[in-house]
Amino acid sequence: MHTDDTALYEACRQGSGAQSDAFGEIWRQFYRIAHAMLRSQLDADALATDCAQLALIKLHQRLDTCSNPAAFRAWANQIVRRTVLDELRRPERARA
């Protein structure tokens, strides 16, 4: 487990087993945040899993845009929060 944001950021950028471990750590963090935001939803577990996965994809695609590796977790957490909010705003979710 990475305790330092810069170390976690660097591990995510590597192309080795360290990268896999780092993304696993981020996914668990994303799931906890998404689940906390969605606990009042009927399908909270499934939706939290979907949002965490979508957010992890976005993080991977945008990794080079993180301007402050020392604040990597805060930057990453914003991605998952926005992903959850976007999912809740989708018209088909509003009808469900």
PDB file of N, CA and C in Angstrom, residues 51-64 76 79-80:
ATOM      1  N   CYS A  51     -19.164   2.558 -11.592  1.00  0.00           N
ATOM      2  CA  CYS A  51     -18.567   3.894 -11.510  1.00  0.00           C
ATOM      3  C   CYS A  51     -17.077   3.820 -11.203  1.00  0.00           C
ATOM      4  N   ALA A  52     -16.696   2.922 -10.312  1.00  0.00           N
ATOM      5  CA  ALA A  52     -15.273   2.778  -9.985  1.00  0.00           C
ATOM      6  C   ALA A  52     -14.488   2.339 -11.213  1.00  0.00           C
ATOM      7  N   GLN A  53     -15.055   1.421 -11.993  1.00  0.00           N
ATOM      8  CA  GLN A  53     -14.370   0.960 -13.198  1.00  0.00           C
ATOM      9  C   GLN A  53     -14.264   2.075 -14.233  1.00  0.00           C
ATOM     10  N   LEU A  54     -15.349   2.809 -14.437  1.00  0.00           N
ATOM     11  CA  LEU A  54     -15.312   3.933 -15.381  1.00  0.00           C
ATOM     12  C   LEU A  54     -14.292   4.983 -14.940  1.00  0.00           C
ATOM     13  N   ALA A  55     -14.267   5.268 -13.656  1.00  0.00           N
ATOM     14  CA  ALA A  55     -13.327   6.262 -13.135  1.00  0.00           C
ATOM     15  C   ALA A  55     -11.884   5.796 -13.294  1.00  0.00           C
ATOM     16  N   LEU A  56     -11.644   4.508 -13.112  1.00  0.00           N
ATOM     17  CA  LEU A  56     -10.289   3.987 -13.267  1.00  0.00           C
ATOM     18  C   LEU A  56      -9.822   4.117 -14.716  1.00  0.00           C
ATOM     19  N   ILE A  57     -10.728   3.875 -15.650  1.00  0.00           N
ATOM     20  CA  ILE A  57     -10.401   4.057 -17.071  1.00  0.00           C
ATOM     21  C   ILE A  57     -10.065   5.528 -17.340  1.00  0.00           C
ATOM     22  N   LYS A  58     -10.895   6.430 -16.807  1.00  0.00           N
ATOM     23  CA  LYS A  58     -10.640   7.863 -16.993  1.00  0.00           C
ATOM     24  C   LYS A  58      -9.302   8.262 -16.387  1.00  0.00           C
ATOM     25  N   LEU A  59      -9.007   7.745 -15.193  1.00  0.00           N
ATOM     26  CA  LEU A  59      -7.733   8.059 -14.549  1.00  0.00           C
ATOM     27  C   LEU A  59      -6.577   7.618 -15.427  1.00  0.00           C
ATOM     28  N   HIS A  60      -6.667   6.423 -15.956  1.00  0.00           N
ATOM     29  CA  HIS A  60      -5.593   5.905 -16.810  1.00  0.00           C
ATOM     30  C   HIS A  60      -5.410   6.782 -18.045  1.00  0.00           C
ATOM     31  N   GLN A  61      -6.524   7.205 -18.645  1.00  0.00           N
ATOM     32  CA  GLN A  61      -6.462   8.035 -19.847  1.00  0.00           C
ATOM     33  C   GLN A  61      -5.925   9.435 -19.562  1.00  0.00           C
ATOM     34  N   ARG A  62      -6.148   9.929 -18.348  1.00  0.00           N
ATOM     35  CA  ARG A  62      -5.785  11.313 -18.011  1.00  0.00           C
ATOM     36  C   ARG A  62      -4.568  11.420 -17.102  1.00  0.00           C
ATOM     37  N   LEU A  63      -3.885  10.335 -16.866  1.00  0.00           N
ATOM     38  CA  LEU A  63      -2.776  10.316 -15.917  1.00  0.00           C
ATOM     39  C   LEU A  63      -1.752  11.413 -16.192  1.00  0.00           C
ATOM     40  N   ASP A  64      -1.485  11.681 -17.445  1.00  0.00           N
ATOM     41  CA  ASP A  64      -0.498  12.706 -17.805  1.00  0.00           C
ATOM     42  C   ASP A  64      -0.969  14.129 -17.505  1.00  0.00           C
ATOM     43  N   ALA A  76      -7.368  12.162  -8.113  1.00  0.00           N
ATOM     44  CA  ALA A  76      -8.050  10.925  -8.503  1.00  0.00           C
ATOM     45  C   ALA A  76      -9.449  10.860  -7.907  1.00  0.00           C
ATOM     46  N   ILE A  79     -12.046  12.570  -9.900  1.00  0.00           N
ATOM     47  CA  ILE A  79     -12.481  11.811 -11.071  1.00  0.00           C
ATOM     48  C   ILE A  79     -13.624  10.882 -10.696  1.00  0.00           C
ATOM     49  N   VAL A  80     -13.482  10.144  -9.601  1.00  0.00           N
ATOM     50  CA  VAL A  80     -14.545   9.206  -9.232  1.00  0.00           C
ATOM     51  C   VAL A  80     -15.804   9.955  -8.792  1.00  0.00           C
TER      52      VAL A  80
END
